[in-house]
Short mmCIF file of C-alpha atoms and ligand atoms in Angstrom, two decimals:
data_model
loop_
_atom_site.label_atom_id
_atom_site.label_comp_id
_atom_site.label_asym_id
_atom_site.label_seq_id
_atom_site.Cartn_x
_atom_site.Cartn_y
_atom_site.Cartn_z
CA MET A 1 -16.79 -18.23 -2.49
CA LYS A 2 -14.75 -16.39 -4.34
CA TYR A 3 -13.29 -12.44 -3.44
CA GLY A 4 -14.52 -11.04 -6.11
CA THR A 5 -18.71 -11.82 -5.46
CA ARG A 6 -17.91 -11.57 -1.13
CA ILE A 7 -17.21 -7.68 -2.66
CA LEU A 8 -20.97 -8.66 -3.89
CA HIS A 9 -22.23 -10.89 -1.47
CA ASN A 10 -21.53 -10.86 2.21
CA GLU A 11 -24.60 -10.14 4.70
CA ASN A 12 -25.15 -6.83 4.13
CA GLU A 13 -26.11 -6.82 0.82
CA LEU A 14 -30.31 -6.44 0.79
CA ASP A 15 -32.27 -3.98 2.88
CA PRO A 16 -33.62 -6.63 5.77
CA TYR A 17 -36.61 -4.76 6.18
CA THR A 18 -38.31 -4.40 2.54
CA GLY A 19 -35.50 -6.82 0.46
CA ALA A 20 -34.06 -3.97 -1.70
CA LEU A 21 -30.70 -4.19 -3.62
CA SER A 22 -29.69 -1.29 -2.48
CA ILE A 23 -29.56 -0.42 1.43
CA PRO A 24 -31.88 2.54 2.12
CA ILE A 25 -29.74 5.88 3.06
CA TYR A 26 -31.24 6.09 6.65
CA GLN A 27 -31.34 10.09 7.14
CA ALA A 28 -31.95 9.80 10.44
CA SER A 29 -30.38 11.75 13.89
CA THR A 30 -32.76 9.56 16.54
CA TYR A 31 -34.34 6.55 16.99
CA HIS A 32 -38.04 6.42 19.21
CA GLN A 33 -37.34 4.61 21.97
CA HIS A 34 -40.54 1.40 22.38
CA ASP A 35 -38.90 0.71 26.14
CA VAL A 36 -36.75 3.84 27.75
CA ASP A 37 -35.24 0.86 30.21
CA HIS A 38 -34.25 -1.68 27.19
CA PRO A 39 -32.66 1.37 23.67
CA GLY A 40 -32.99 -0.22 20.57
CA LYS A 41 -30.31 -1.10 18.55
CA TYR A 42 -30.46 2.42 17.14
CA GLU A 43 -30.42 5.66 20.31
CA TYR A 44 -28.64 8.02 18.49
CA SER A 45 -27.13 7.92 14.55
CA ARG A 46 -23.07 9.20 15.96
CA SER A 47 -23.08 5.74 17.80
CA GLY A 48 -25.43 3.71 15.27
CA ASN A 49 -26.92 4.24 12.31
CA PRO A 50 -28.10 1.53 9.82
CA THR A 51 -26.34 3.06 6.86
CA ARG A 52 -23.38 3.34 8.07
CA GLU A 53 -23.40 -0.46 9.85
CA ALA A 54 -23.92 -1.84 6.65
CA LEU A 55 -20.68 -0.38 5.02
CA GLU A 56 -19.30 -1.51 8.15
CA LYS A 57 -19.83 -4.77 7.87
CA THR A 58 -18.62 -3.79 4.07
CA LEU A 59 -15.86 -2.92 5.06
CA ALA A 60 -14.59 -5.40 7.77
CA ALA A 61 -15.75 -8.71 5.80
CA LEU A 62 -13.46 -7.39 2.69
CA GLU A 63 -10.95 -6.97 4.80
CA ASN A 64 -11.26 -10.49 6.59
CA GLY A 65 -11.72 -7.63 9.30
CA THR A 66 -14.21 -8.58 11.98
CA HIS A 67 -14.73 -5.16 13.43
CA ALA A 68 -15.06 -1.71 11.12
CA TYR A 69 -15.19 1.65 11.91
CA ALA A 70 -15.76 4.73 9.00
CA PHE A 71 -15.08 8.07 9.34
CA SER A 72 -15.49 11.66 8.17
CA SER A 73 -12.74 11.18 6.19
CA GLY A 74 -9.21 9.33 5.00
CA MET A 75 -7.68 11.76 7.81
CA ALA A 76 -10.08 11.46 10.85
CA ALA A 77 -10.22 7.66 10.52
CA THR A 78 -5.98 8.10 10.97
CA SER A 79 -5.65 10.72 13.98
CA SER A 80 -9.18 9.15 15.72
CA SER A 81 -6.78 5.40 16.08
CA LEU A 82 -4.24 8.16 16.84
CA ALA A 83 -5.98 8.85 19.51
CA ILE A 84 -5.95 5.87 21.31
CA LEU A 85 -2.46 5.79 22.28
CA GLU A 86 -1.33 7.56 25.90
CA GLN A 87 0.59 10.82 25.76
CA GLY A 88 4.37 10.12 26.79
CA ASP A 89 3.94 7.23 23.58
CA HIS A 90 6.11 6.93 20.40
CA VAL A 91 5.36 5.82 16.83
CA VAL A 92 7.50 4.59 14.92
CA ALA A 93 6.07 5.51 10.98
CA THR A 94 6.96 4.91 7.72
CA ALA A 95 9.55 7.77 5.84
CA ASP A 96 7.79 8.43 2.37
CA ILE A 97 4.04 8.96 4.62
CA TYR A 98 0.89 10.09 3.34
CA GLY A 99 1.57 14.22 4.15
CA GLY A 100 -1.53 14.84 5.94
CA SER A 101 -0.45 11.64 8.67
CA TYR A 102 2.86 12.78 8.79
CA ARG A 103 1.36 16.92 9.89
CA ILE A 104 -0.91 15.09 12.06
CA LEU A 105 1.81 13.45 13.87
CA THR A 106 4.37 15.90 14.12
CA ARG A 107 1.78 18.76 14.62
CA PHE A 108 -0.62 18.11 15.90
CA PHE A 109 -0.20 14.52 18.45
CA SER A 110 3.05 16.47 19.19
CA LYS A 111 1.03 18.40 21.84
CA PHE A 112 0.53 15.18 23.87
CA GLY A 113 3.99 14.48 24.58
CA ILE A 114 3.25 11.44 21.62
CA THR A 115 6.64 11.62 19.56
CA THR A 116 7.51 10.07 15.75
CA THR A 117 10.55 9.22 14.65
CA PHE A 118 10.37 7.87 10.85
CA VAL A 119 11.88 5.57 9.33
CA ASP A 120 13.06 3.38 5.32
CA MET A 121 10.98 0.70 6.10
CA THR A 122 12.16 -1.14 2.55
CA ARG A 123 14.70 -1.67 5.57
CA LEU A 124 13.70 -4.34 8.42
CA GLU A 125 16.38 -3.32 10.16
CA ASN A 126 15.90 0.39 10.97
CA ILE A 127 12.42 -0.23 12.34
CA GLU A 128 14.58 -2.30 15.37
CA ALA A 129 16.82 0.83 15.72
CA ALA A 130 13.80 3.17 16.11
CA ILE A 131 12.45 1.66 18.61
CA ARG A 132 12.33 2.22 22.06
CA PRO A 133 10.91 1.73 25.63
CA ASN A 134 8.26 3.83 24.96
CA SER A 135 7.34 2.83 21.77
CA ARG A 136 3.18 1.70 21.02
CA LEU A 137 2.87 0.95 17.88
CA LEU A 138 4.35 0.83 14.24
CA PHE A 139 2.56 3.10 11.57
CA LEU A 140 2.95 1.54 8.09
CA GLU A 141 2.34 2.05 4.85
CA SER A 142 2.95 0.14 1.73
CA PRO A 143 3.11 0.34 -1.31
CA SER A 144 3.54 4.19 0.32
CA ASN A 145 2.82 7.76 -1.42
CA PRO A 146 4.43 8.47 -3.78
CA LEU A 147 6.97 6.83 -4.42
CA LEU A 148 5.58 3.67 -4.65
CA LYS A 149 7.75 1.50 -2.19
CA ILE A 150 7.73 -1.42 -0.78
CA THR A 151 7.66 -2.62 3.39
CA ASP A 152 7.44 -6.45 4.46
CA ILE A 153 4.44 -6.30 5.78
CA LYS A 154 4.42 -9.89 7.62
CA GLU A 155 7.77 -9.53 8.34
CA ALA A 156 7.34 -6.10 9.90
CA THR A 157 4.75 -7.11 11.52
CA GLY A 158 6.68 -9.50 13.83
CA ILE A 159 9.46 -7.47 14.72
CA ALA A 160 6.14 -5.21 16.28
CA ARG A 161 4.82 -8.07 17.94
CA LYS A 162 8.63 -8.83 19.26
CA HIS A 163 8.71 -5.55 21.22
CA GLY A 164 4.99 -5.85 22.24
CA LEU A 165 3.31 -2.50 19.15
CA ILE A 166 0.54 -2.66 17.42
CA THR A 167 0.83 -2.77 13.60
CA MET A 168 -1.68 0.02 12.03
CA ILE A 169 -1.19 0.03 8.12
CA ASP A 170 -2.61 2.61 5.69
CA ASN A 171 -3.96 0.73 2.92
CA THR A 172 -5.71 3.09 0.54
CA PHE A 173 -3.53 2.12 -2.69
CA MET A 174 -4.05 -1.24 -2.30
CA SER A 175 -7.39 -1.70 -1.66
CA PRO A 176 -8.93 -4.52 -0.25
CA TYR A 177 -8.92 -5.47 -3.37
CA PHE A 178 -5.54 -6.56 -3.36
CA GLN A 179 -3.53 -6.80 -0.29
CA ARG A 180 -5.62 -7.37 3.14
CA PRO A 181 -3.15 -7.42 5.81
CA LEU A 182 -4.84 -8.38 8.52
CA ASP A 183 -4.32 -11.29 7.01
CA LEU A 184 0.08 -11.06 7.00
CA GLY A 185 -0.57 -10.43 11.20
CA VAL A 186 -1.66 -6.15 10.80
CA ASP A 187 -4.35 -5.09 13.44
CA ILE A 188 -5.44 -2.07 12.27
CA VAL A 189 -5.88 -0.94 8.79
CA ILE A 190 -7.28 2.18 7.41
CA HIS A 191 -8.60 3.65 4.26
CA SER A 192 -8.87 6.72 2.91
CA ALA A 193 -12.55 6.10 1.19
CA THR A 194 -12.13 8.78 -0.69
CA LYS A 195 -10.10 6.70 -3.15
CA PHE A 196 -10.85 3.32 -4.70
CA LEU A 197 -13.04 2.49 -2.18
CA GLY A 198 -15.29 4.87 -3.67
CA GLY A 199 -13.65 4.56 -6.41
CA HIS A 200 -16.15 7.34 -8.78
CA SER A 201 -14.40 11.42 -7.08
CA ASP A 202 -17.69 12.14 -5.35
CA VAL A 203 -17.35 11.13 -1.49
CA ILE A 204 -14.95 12.06 0.99
CA GLY A 205 -14.47 9.76 3.45
CA GLY A 206 -12.23 7.22 6.10
CA ALA A 207 -12.45 4.23 7.72
CA VAL A 208 -10.71 1.67 10.02
CA ILE A 209 -10.99 -2.29 10.01
CA THR A 210 -9.39 -5.17 12.82
CA LYS A 211 -10.53 -8.00 14.07
CA SER A 212 -8.60 -7.32 17.73
CA ASP A 213 -12.25 -6.78 19.73
CA SER A 214 -10.31 -4.44 22.33
CA LEU A 215 -8.56 -2.57 19.64
CA ALA A 216 -12.48 -2.31 18.16
CA SER A 217 -13.83 -1.07 21.28
CA ARG A 218 -11.06 1.28 21.43
CA ILE A 219 -10.98 2.13 17.93
CA TYR A 220 -15.13 2.59 18.66
CA PHE A 221 -14.43 4.88 21.73
CA VAL A 222 -13.01 7.62 19.70
CA GLN A 223 -15.23 7.32 17.70
CA ASN A 224 -18.80 7.89 18.99
CA GLY A 225 -16.20 10.35 21.52
CA PHE A 226 -14.94 13.09 18.67
CA GLY A 227 -17.33 12.09 16.17
CA ALA A 228 -16.40 12.37 13.47
CA ILE A 229 -18.62 9.57 11.45
CA LEU A 230 -19.14 9.26 8.33
CA GLY A 231 -22.61 10.37 7.23
CA PRO A 232 -25.40 7.92 5.47
CA GLN A 233 -25.46 9.98 2.18
CA ASP A 234 -20.92 9.35 1.73
CA CYS A 235 -22.31 5.80 3.48
CA TRP A 236 -24.30 4.78 0.43
CA LEU A 237 -22.17 6.45 -1.94
CA LEU A 238 -19.46 4.08 -0.85
CA LEU A 239 -21.30 0.73 -0.15
CA ARG A 240 -22.64 2.08 -4.05
CA GLY A 241 -18.85 2.19 -5.14
CA ILE A 242 -17.38 -0.56 -3.57
CA LYS A 243 -19.86 -2.94 -5.31
CA THR A 244 -17.51 -2.39 -9.18
CA LEU A 245 -14.08 -2.73 -6.70
CA LYS A 246 -13.43 -4.94 -8.85
CA ALA A 247 -13.61 -4.59 -11.73
CA ARG A 248 -12.10 -1.86 -11.10
CA MET A 249 -8.69 -2.14 -9.82
CA GLU A 250 -8.33 -5.55 -12.08
CA LEU A 251 -8.48 -2.99 -15.44
CA GLN A 252 -7.38 0.29 -13.73
CA GLN A 253 -4.18 -2.09 -12.91
CA GLN A 254 -3.69 -3.21 -16.18
CA SER A 255 -3.82 0.17 -17.82
CA ALA A 256 -1.17 0.92 -15.11
CA THR A 257 1.41 -1.60 -16.02
CA GLU A 258 0.89 -0.46 -20.25
CA ILE A 259 1.88 3.18 -19.27
CA ALA A 260 3.89 1.98 -16.25
CA GLN A 261 5.86 0.25 -19.14
CA TRP A 262 5.86 3.24 -21.32
CA LEU A 263 7.43 5.64 -19.88
CA LYS A 264 10.91 3.12 -18.95
CA LYS A 265 10.74 3.36 -22.98
CA GLN A 266 11.14 7.49 -23.01
CA SER A 267 14.02 9.26 -23.37
CA TRP A 268 12.41 12.57 -21.51
CA VAL A 269 11.78 10.21 -18.15
CA SER A 270 14.62 9.51 -15.68
CA ASP A 271 13.03 6.97 -13.24
CA VAL A 272 9.78 4.86 -13.06
CA TYR A 273 8.32 4.24 -10.08
CA TYR A 274 4.67 0.82 -9.93
CA PRO A 275 5.96 -2.06 -7.66
CA GLY A 276 4.28 -4.06 -10.99
CA LEU A 277 7.56 -3.79 -12.61
CA SER A 278 9.87 -6.61 -12.15
CA ASP A 279 12.62 -3.87 -11.87
CA HIS A 280 11.07 -2.34 -8.52
CA PRO A 281 13.42 -3.68 -6.20
CA GLY A 282 10.77 -4.08 -4.48
CA HIS A 283 8.35 -5.75 -6.86
CA GLU A 284 9.38 -10.05 -5.00
CA ILE A 285 7.89 -8.44 -2.17
CA ILE A 286 4.19 -7.07 -2.90
CA LYS A 287 4.38 -10.12 -5.00
CA SER A 288 3.70 -12.06 -1.88
CA GLN A 289 2.15 -10.57 0.48
CA ALA A 290 -0.27 -8.37 -2.49
CA THR A 291 -2.50 -10.43 -5.19
CA GLY A 292 -2.04 -7.18 -6.97
CA PHE A 293 0.18 -3.96 -7.91
CA GLY A 294 -2.12 -1.43 -8.25
CA ALA A 295 -3.40 1.21 -10.19
CA VAL A 296 -0.42 4.17 -9.54
CA LEU A 297 2.52 5.07 -10.39
CA SER A 298 5.53 7.58 -10.53
CA PHE A 299 8.08 8.76 -12.85
CA LYS A 300 10.95 12.11 -12.72
CA THR A 301 10.98 13.60 -15.88
CA LEU A 302 14.17 14.38 -16.94
CA THR A 303 13.48 18.71 -16.59
CA VAL A 304 11.30 19.96 -13.81
CA GLU A 305 10.38 22.17 -17.58
CA ARG A 306 8.93 18.85 -19.43
CA ALA A 307 6.94 18.49 -16.07
CA ARG A 308 5.59 21.74 -15.81
CA GLN A 309 5.02 21.44 -19.53
CA ILE A 310 3.16 18.08 -19.90
CA MET A 311 0.24 19.92 -17.23
CA LYS A 312 0.18 22.39 -18.28
CA GLU A 313 -0.04 20.37 -21.80
CA VAL A 314 -2.84 17.35 -20.71
CA LYS A 315 -6.43 17.29 -21.68
CA VAL A 316 -7.81 13.72 -20.62
CA TRP A 317 -5.54 13.40 -17.47
CA SER A 318 -6.92 16.13 -14.84
CA VAL A 319 -4.28 17.48 -12.30
CA ALA A 320 -5.49 17.50 -9.36
CA VAL A 321 -5.27 15.60 -5.42
CA SER A 322 -6.44 12.83 -4.53
CA LEU A 323 -6.76 8.46 -6.80
CA GLY A 324 -8.08 5.92 -6.98
CA GLY A 325 -11.38 7.82 -8.80
CA VAL A 326 -13.15 5.98 -12.36
CA GLU A 327 -11.47 9.58 -14.18
CA SER A 328 -7.12 8.81 -14.47
CA ILE A 329 -5.73 12.00 -12.68
CA LEU A 330 -2.09 13.23 -12.86
CA SER A 331 -0.61 15.38 -9.55
CA TYR A 332 2.43 17.15 -8.82
CA PRO A 333 3.69 15.56 -4.88
CA VAL A 334 5.57 18.71 -4.01
CA LYS A 335 3.03 21.16 -3.74
CA MET A 336 -0.36 18.76 -3.78
CA SER A 337 -0.20 15.05 -1.19
CA HIS A 338 3.35 16.65 0.41
CA ALA A 339 3.30 20.15 0.23
CA ALA A 340 3.01 20.03 4.13
CA ILE A 341 6.60 17.87 5.07
CA PRO A 342 9.08 20.72 4.81
CA PRO A 343 11.02 21.06 1.24
CA LEU A 344 14.79 19.70 2.92
CA ASP A 345 13.04 16.12 4.18
CA ARG A 346 10.91 16.02 1.15
CA GLU A 347 14.47 16.52 -1.25
CA ARG A 348 15.80 13.53 0.53
CA LEU A 349 13.03 11.63 0.93
CA GLY A 350 13.30 12.04 -3.22
CA ILE A 351 9.98 14.02 -3.70
CA THR A 352 11.72 15.85 -6.46
CA ASP A 353 10.02 19.07 -8.66
CA ASN A 354 10.86 16.13 -10.91
CA LEU A 355 8.44 14.21 -9.90
CA ILE A 356 4.87 13.04 -10.89
CA ARG A 357 2.15 11.17 -9.72
CA LEU A 358 -0.72 8.94 -11.80
CA SER A 359 -3.60 7.48 -10.77
CA VAL A 360 -5.12 5.32 -14.34
CA GLY A 361 -8.24 5.81 -14.51
CA LEU A 362 -11.02 3.92 -16.46
CA GLU A 363 -10.17 5.80 -20.35
CA ASP A 364 -8.28 4.04 -23.08
CA ALA A 365 -4.74 3.77 -21.79
CA SER A 366 -3.84 4.74 -25.47
CA ASP A 367 -5.72 8.08 -25.19
CA LEU A 368 -4.24 8.15 -21.69
CA ILE A 369 -0.38 8.00 -23.38
CA GLU A 370 -0.93 9.67 -25.76
CA ASP A 371 -1.90 12.65 -23.62
CA LEU A 372 1.34 12.47 -21.66
CA GLY A 373 3.54 12.74 -25.36
CA PRO A 374 4.38 12.40 -27.64
CA ASN A 375 4.15 16.52 -28.30
CA HIS A 376 5.53 16.94 -25.34
C1 PLP B 401 -5.97 10.83 0.98
C2 PLP B 401 -5.51 10.18 1.24
C3 PLP B 401 -5.03 10.05 2.48
C4 PLP B 401 -6.25 11.40 3.64
O1 PLP B 401 -7.13 10.61 3.17
P1 PLP B 401 -9.20 11.31 2.66
O2 PLP B 401 -10.08 10.98 2.67
O3 PLP B 401 -8.48 12.62 2.41
O4 PLP B 401 -8.92 12.19 4.49
C5 PLP B 401 -4.51 8.95 4.06
N1 PLP B 401 -3.50 8.71 2.90
C6 PLP B 401 -3.72 8.00 1.46
C7 PLP B 401 -2.45 7.24 1.57
C8 PLP B 401 -4.05 8.85 1.35
O5 PLP B 401 -3.87 9.17 -0.42
#
């Protein structure tokens, strides 16, 4: 069965009790035990809930994994995965990682003696150089946020395996529709399901997927123990959003490509970052490891004033945090996603005051283009 069909037919799409084509929202916290010596499959909804289970099995199927866990946010998914580490462990993470991941590593896990080295993973030798005897985890994000840098996932995973590190990737930007990192050797895939998986800017959620039984049981222990689970209503919203994943990703990518090509030609634009452009430094690598380039791109205006003017005057684009929805969103990384990164580090990473990130939705591309210029 082709991937687009599997999004809709993966053996989790029907309610087993009624045959309904939409999994019911099992809004239940607890379940009657007919026999206390042999509790049923469901005991208490922190440990398991049928709506969440349908979502988790769907997520596992979409990432070609065997186990998936749904969390109350992308950050809950990331933090709960990092919580499988031990005191004193060392993490090697990509330099322009999501701001919230940077914050939780440097200001929360650091309290438990877990240290992190951030490296530019577009150069694989940086990974090897950062690995220490106590390194346990390689944390990738490709394409990275907000500059869309590409890491060679297979090569990076190979280096990690050679040194006995677990590999984890934030696959939010690509969604499983375009990139399935477990197939490339990655051990743990995480998502902010808030973004492309949900797709409608109406739910906060996260996901962790693996095909390792031992990692799965460690992650489930944290999910059940910490308890940052996703509620049944939100699980249902994600199940519903996922049904249109293919259509959204294809159309949004098509418009993103058009917008990137148009931006390239504008005299008031100094740089365009979109891995689908043939002159993007990671273009060949992403072509080898993903089936598309996604719908997020960034650009720099020649002047900071121009960037600010665009944000003030756009009518079709929303100026907001977040991405991956059917509505196009323009965001300002220095004040939004990357505000948690100290200004000097931000500058060093190229996250400057003239940088705008675009998440392209389902509006007509010509309207989106007109809204960005030429009147500005
Ligand atoms: C939004 C986002 C997160 C955090 O997810 P939440 O659902 O907001 O907690 C993590 N990684 C990336 C790449 C994101 O875009």
